Coordinates of C-alpha atoms in Angstrom, one line a residue:
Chain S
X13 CA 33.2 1.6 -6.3
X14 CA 31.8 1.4 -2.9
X15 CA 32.4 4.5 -0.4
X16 CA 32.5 4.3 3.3
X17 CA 28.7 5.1 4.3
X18 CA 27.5 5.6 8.1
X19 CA 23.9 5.2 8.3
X20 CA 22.1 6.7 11.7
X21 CA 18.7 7.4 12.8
X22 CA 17.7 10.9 11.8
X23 CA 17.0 13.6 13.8
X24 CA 14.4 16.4 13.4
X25 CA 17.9 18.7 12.1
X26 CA 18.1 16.4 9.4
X27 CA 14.8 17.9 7.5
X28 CA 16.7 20.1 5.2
X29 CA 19.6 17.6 4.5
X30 CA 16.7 14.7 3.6
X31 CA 14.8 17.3 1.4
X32 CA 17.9 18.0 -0.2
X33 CA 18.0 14.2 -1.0
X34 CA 14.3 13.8 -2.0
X35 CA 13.7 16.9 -4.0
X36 CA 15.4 15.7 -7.2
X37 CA 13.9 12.2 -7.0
X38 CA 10.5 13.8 -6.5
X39 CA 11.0 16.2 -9.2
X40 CA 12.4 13.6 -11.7
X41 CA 9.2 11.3 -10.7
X42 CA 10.8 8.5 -12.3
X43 CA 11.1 6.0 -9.8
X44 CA 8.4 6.4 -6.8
X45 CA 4.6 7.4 -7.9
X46 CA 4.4 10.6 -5.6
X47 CA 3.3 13.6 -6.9
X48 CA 5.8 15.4 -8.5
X49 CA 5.1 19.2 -7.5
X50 CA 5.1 18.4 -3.9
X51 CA 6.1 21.3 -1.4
X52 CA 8.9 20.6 1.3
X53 CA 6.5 20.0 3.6
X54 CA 4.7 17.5 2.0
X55 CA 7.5 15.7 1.1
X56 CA 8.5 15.4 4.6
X57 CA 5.3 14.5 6.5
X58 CA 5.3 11.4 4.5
X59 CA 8.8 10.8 4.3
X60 CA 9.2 10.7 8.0
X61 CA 5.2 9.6 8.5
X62 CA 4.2 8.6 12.3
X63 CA 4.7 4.9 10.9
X64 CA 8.0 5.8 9.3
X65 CA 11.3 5.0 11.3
X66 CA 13.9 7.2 9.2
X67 CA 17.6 6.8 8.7
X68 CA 20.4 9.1 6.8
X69 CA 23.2 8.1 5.4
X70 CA 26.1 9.9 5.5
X71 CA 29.4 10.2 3.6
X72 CA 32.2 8.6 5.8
X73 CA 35.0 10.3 4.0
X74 CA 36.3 12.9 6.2
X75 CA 36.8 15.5 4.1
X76 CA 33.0 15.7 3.2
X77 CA 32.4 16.2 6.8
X78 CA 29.8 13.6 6.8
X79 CA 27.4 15.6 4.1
X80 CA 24.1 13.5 4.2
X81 CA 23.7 11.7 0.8
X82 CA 20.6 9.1 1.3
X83 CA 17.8 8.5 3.7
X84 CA 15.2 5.6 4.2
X85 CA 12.4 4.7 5.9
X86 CA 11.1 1.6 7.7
X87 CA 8.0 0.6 8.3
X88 CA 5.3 -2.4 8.7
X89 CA 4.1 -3.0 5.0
X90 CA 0.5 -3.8 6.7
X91 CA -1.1 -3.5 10.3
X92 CA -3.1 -6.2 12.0
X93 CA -2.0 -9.6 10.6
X94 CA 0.3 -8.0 8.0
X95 CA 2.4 -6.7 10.4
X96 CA 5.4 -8.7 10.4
X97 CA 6.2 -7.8 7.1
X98 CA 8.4 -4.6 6.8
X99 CA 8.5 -2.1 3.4
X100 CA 11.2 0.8 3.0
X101 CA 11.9 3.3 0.4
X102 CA 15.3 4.7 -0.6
X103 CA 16.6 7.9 -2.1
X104 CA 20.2 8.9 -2.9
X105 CA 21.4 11.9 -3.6
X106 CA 22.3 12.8 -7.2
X107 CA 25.5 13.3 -6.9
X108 CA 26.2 10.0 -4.7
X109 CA 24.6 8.2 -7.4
X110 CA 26.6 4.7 -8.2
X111 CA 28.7 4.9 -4.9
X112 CA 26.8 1.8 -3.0
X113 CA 24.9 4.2 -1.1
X114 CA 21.7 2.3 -2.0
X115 CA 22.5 -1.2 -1.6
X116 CA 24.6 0.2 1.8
X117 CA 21.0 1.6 3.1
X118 CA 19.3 -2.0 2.0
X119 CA 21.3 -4.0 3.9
X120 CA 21.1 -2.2 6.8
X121 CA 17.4 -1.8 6.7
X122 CA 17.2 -6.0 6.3
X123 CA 19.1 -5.8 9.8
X124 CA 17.5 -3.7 11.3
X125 CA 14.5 -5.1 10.4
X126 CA 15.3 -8.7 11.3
X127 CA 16.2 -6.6 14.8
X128 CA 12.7 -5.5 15.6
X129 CA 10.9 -8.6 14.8
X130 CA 10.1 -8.5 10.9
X131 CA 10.3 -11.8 9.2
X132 CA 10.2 -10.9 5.6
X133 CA 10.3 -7.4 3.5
X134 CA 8.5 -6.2 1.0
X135 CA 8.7 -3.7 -2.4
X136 CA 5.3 -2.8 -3.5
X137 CA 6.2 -0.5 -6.7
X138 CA 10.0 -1.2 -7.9
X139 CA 9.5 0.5 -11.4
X140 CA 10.7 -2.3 -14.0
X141 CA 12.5 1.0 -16.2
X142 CA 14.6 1.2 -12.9
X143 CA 16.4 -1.5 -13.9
X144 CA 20.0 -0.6 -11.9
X145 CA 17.3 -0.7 -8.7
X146 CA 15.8 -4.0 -9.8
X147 CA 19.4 -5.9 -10.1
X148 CA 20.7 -4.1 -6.9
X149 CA 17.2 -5.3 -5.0
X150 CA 17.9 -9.1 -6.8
X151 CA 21.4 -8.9 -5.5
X152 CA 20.3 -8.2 -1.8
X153 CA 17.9 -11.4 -1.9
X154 CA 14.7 -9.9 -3.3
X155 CA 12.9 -12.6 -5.6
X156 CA 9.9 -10.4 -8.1
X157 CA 6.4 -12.3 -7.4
X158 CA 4.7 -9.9 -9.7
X159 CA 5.1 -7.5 -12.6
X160 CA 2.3 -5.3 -12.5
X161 CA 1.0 -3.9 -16.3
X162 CA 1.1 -0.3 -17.0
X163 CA 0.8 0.7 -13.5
X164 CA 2.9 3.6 -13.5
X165 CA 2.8 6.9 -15.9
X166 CA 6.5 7.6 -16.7
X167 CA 7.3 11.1 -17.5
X168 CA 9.6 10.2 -20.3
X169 CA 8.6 6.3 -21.6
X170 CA 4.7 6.0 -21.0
X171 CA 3.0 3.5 -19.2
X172 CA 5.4 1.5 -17.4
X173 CA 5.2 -2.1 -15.3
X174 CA 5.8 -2.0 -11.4
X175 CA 7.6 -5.2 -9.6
X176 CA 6.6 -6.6 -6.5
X177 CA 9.9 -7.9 -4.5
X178 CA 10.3 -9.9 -1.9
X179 CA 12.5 -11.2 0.9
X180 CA 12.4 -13.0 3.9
X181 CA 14.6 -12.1 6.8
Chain P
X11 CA -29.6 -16.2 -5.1
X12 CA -29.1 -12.4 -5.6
X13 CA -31.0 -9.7 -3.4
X14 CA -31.8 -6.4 -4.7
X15 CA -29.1 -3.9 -3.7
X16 CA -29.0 -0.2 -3.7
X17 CA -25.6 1.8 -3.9
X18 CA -25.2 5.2 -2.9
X19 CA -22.4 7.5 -1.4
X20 CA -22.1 7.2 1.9
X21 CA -23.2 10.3 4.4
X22 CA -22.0 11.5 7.4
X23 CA -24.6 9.9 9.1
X24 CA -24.2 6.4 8.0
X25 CA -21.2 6.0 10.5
X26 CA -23.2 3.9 13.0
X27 CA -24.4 1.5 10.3
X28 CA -20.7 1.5 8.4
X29 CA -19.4 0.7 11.8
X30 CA -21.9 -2.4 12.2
X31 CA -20.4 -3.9 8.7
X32 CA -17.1 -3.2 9.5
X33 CA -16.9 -4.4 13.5
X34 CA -17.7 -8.2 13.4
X35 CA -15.2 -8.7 9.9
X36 CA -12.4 -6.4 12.1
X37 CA -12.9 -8.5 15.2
X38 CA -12.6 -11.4 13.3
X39 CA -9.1 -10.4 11.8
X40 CA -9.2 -13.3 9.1
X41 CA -9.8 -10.9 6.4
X42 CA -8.2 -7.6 6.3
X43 CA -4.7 -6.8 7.8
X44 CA -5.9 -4.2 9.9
X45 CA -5.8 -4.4 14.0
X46 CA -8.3 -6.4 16.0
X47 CA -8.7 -4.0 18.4
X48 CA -9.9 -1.3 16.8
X49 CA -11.6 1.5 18.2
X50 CA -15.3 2.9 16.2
X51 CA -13.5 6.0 15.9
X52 CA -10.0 4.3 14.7
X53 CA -12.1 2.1 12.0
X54 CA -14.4 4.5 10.7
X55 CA -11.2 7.5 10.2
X56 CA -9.7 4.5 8.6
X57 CA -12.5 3.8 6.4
X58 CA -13.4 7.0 5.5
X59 CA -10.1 8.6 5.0
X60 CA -9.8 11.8 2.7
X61 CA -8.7 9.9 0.0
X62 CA -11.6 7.2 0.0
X63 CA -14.7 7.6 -1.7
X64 CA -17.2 5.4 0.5
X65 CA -20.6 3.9 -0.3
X66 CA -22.8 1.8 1.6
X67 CA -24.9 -0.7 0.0
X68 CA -29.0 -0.9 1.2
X69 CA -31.4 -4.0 1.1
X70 CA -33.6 -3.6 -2.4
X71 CA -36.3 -5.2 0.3
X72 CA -39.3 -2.9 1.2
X73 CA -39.9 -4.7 4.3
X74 CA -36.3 -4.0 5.5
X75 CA -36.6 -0.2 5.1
X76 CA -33.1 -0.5 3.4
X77 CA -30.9 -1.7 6.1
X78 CA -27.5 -0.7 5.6
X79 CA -26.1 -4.4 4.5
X80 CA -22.5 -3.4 3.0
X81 CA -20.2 -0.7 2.2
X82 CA -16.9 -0.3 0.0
X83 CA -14.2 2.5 -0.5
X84 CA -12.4 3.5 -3.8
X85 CA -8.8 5.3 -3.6
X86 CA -6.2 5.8 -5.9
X87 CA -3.7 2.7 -5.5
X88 CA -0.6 5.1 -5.6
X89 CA 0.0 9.1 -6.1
X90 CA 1.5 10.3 -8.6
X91 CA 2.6 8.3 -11.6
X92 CA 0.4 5.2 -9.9
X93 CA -2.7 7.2 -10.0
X94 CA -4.7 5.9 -12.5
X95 CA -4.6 2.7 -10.7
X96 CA -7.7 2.4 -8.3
X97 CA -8.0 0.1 -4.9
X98 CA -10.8 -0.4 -3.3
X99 CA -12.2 -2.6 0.0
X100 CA -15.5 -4.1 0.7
X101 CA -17.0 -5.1 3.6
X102 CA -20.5 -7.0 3.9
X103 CA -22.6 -7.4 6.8
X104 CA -22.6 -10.8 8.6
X105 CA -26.3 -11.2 7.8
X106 CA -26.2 -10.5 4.3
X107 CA -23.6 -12.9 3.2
X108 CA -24.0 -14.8 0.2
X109 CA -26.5 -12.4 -1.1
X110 CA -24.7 -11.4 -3.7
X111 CA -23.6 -8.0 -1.9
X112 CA -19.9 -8.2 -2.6
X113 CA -20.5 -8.8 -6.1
X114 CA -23.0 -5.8 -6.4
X115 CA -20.5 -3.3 -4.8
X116 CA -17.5 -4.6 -6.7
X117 CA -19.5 -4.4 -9.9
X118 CA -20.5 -1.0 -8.7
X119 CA -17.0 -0.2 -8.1
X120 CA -15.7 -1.3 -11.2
X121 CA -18.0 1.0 -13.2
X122 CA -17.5 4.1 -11.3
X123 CA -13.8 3.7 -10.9
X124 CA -13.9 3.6 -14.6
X125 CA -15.8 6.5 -15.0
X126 CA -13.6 8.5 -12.6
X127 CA -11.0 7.6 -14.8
X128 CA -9.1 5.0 -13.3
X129 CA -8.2 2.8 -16.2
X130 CA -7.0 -0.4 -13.8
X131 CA -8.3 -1.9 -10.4
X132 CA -5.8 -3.7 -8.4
X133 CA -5.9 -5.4 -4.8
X134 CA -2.9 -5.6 -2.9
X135 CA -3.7 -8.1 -0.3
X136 CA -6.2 -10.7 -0.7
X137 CA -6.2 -13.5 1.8
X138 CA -5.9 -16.8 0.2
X139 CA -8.1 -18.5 2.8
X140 CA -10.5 -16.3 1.9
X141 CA -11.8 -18.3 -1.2
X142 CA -14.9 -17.4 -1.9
X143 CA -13.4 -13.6 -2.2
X144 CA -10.6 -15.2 -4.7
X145 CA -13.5 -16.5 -6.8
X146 CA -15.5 -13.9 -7.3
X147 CA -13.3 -11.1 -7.8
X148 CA -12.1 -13.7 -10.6
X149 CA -15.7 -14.0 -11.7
X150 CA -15.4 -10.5 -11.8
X151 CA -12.6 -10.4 -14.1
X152 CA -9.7 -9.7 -11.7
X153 CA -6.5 -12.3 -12.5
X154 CA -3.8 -13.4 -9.8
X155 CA -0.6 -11.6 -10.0
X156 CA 1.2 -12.8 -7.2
X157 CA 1.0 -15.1 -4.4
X158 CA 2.7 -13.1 -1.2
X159 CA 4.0 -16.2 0.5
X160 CA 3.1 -16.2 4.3
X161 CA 2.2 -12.7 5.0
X162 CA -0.9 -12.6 7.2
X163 CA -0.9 -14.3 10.1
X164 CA -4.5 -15.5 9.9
X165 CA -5.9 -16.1 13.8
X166 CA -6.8 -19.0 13.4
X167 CA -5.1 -20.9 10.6
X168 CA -1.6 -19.3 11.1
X169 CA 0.6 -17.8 8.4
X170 CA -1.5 -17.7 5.3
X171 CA -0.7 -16.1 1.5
X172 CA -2.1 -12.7 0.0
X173 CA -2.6 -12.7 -3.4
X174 CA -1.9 -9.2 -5.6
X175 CA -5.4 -9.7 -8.3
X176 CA -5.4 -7.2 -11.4
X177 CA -7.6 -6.1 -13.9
X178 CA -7.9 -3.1 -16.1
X179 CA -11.3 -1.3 -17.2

């Protein structure tokens, strides 16, 4: 079942709500290859890099009083003549887990990019275990031009392959 | 034909001769996605980023007093569980093209990455008009992954393919 989700940009408030979002995902390390023991800090200078436009979601029921439960960023997947090609990265919140909130947060992020100019997205590292993210990113329009060998060191299952997506807008 | 070539780490005071191999191939724009209009200082931080290893490859030839005629870097791909996965760019001097310079520096690459550790190379963005790069990083044992359909805008031949090339080590 899908909830009602409001996705705006974030603010600088929204630090401690976004960490709140990140920490587990970081911690788990099972589905983005960033270091797992990163501080708060860390976690947040590249979440919301220079590059990095960032938006929360938010939990449109009223009763949760709008309690953050995902963020993404947006940003050009190359400079130069790579530039019209946009990348994002999602997180959810544990406990918003299998409520839409991602695939709300990907379609907004393919009009939004569409909006400033991008004319095709793409996922460098979709982790082939992830396999609710793969379908969701198929669903949304996302074809895989590559599986990538062993690229990434699971915590739990070993060496595991990375997709390459890909969309135009 | 093959020139000697020397590789070395590069030192704080090879900046002016990095920036001479890297200027003419950014100003050109047909080979990297990275902007045009690069500053020295913007190119060389880029470059020689923390996380890059650089070397600089020196004419073997006495009588050139070993001109600084190409220079590479060699990252991590991704953090975390995509560490083990190592990137690197190459840049060779116009003068020195042909010479066999790439080669030496990827060959030099390869071996070093491996004895950091890495246990895989990968590329994310070769141009496809760029064939004589495709070929030898195929000579060179590298396999296509992935076509990236239309993703550089090449200056002068419009919107061209990247290619994702592979191999492990």
């Amino acid at each position: 079942m899908s909830t009602p989700v409001a996705i705006r940009p974030a603010t600088a408030k929204d630090g401690d709500a976004i960490w709140r979002v990140l920490e587990p995902v970081i911690r788990a390390g099972e589905t983005y290859p960033l270091p797992r023991d990163w501080s708060k800090t860390q976690a947040l200078d590249y979440w919301r890099a220079p590059a990095h436009e960032v938006f929360v979601a938010q939990d449109g029921n009223q009763q949760d009083n709008g309690k953050i439960i995902g963020t993404y960023y947006l940003r050009a997947n190359n400079q130069g003549g790579g530039a019209h090609v946009a990348n994002c990265g999602y997180m959810v919140a544990a406990e918003a887990q299998g409520r839409g909130v991602a695939r709300a947060m990907c379609e907004h992020s393919l009009s939004h990019a569409k909006a400033r100019g991008f004319r095709a997205m793409q996922f460098n590292f979709v982790i082939a275990t992830n396999e609710r993210a793969v379908k969701l990113w198929q669903s949304c329009g996302f074809e895989i031009l590559a599986c990538l060998p062993g690229v990434f060191a699971h915590p739990r299952l070993g060496d595991a392959d990375a997709l390459v997506m890909f969309r135009t807008l």
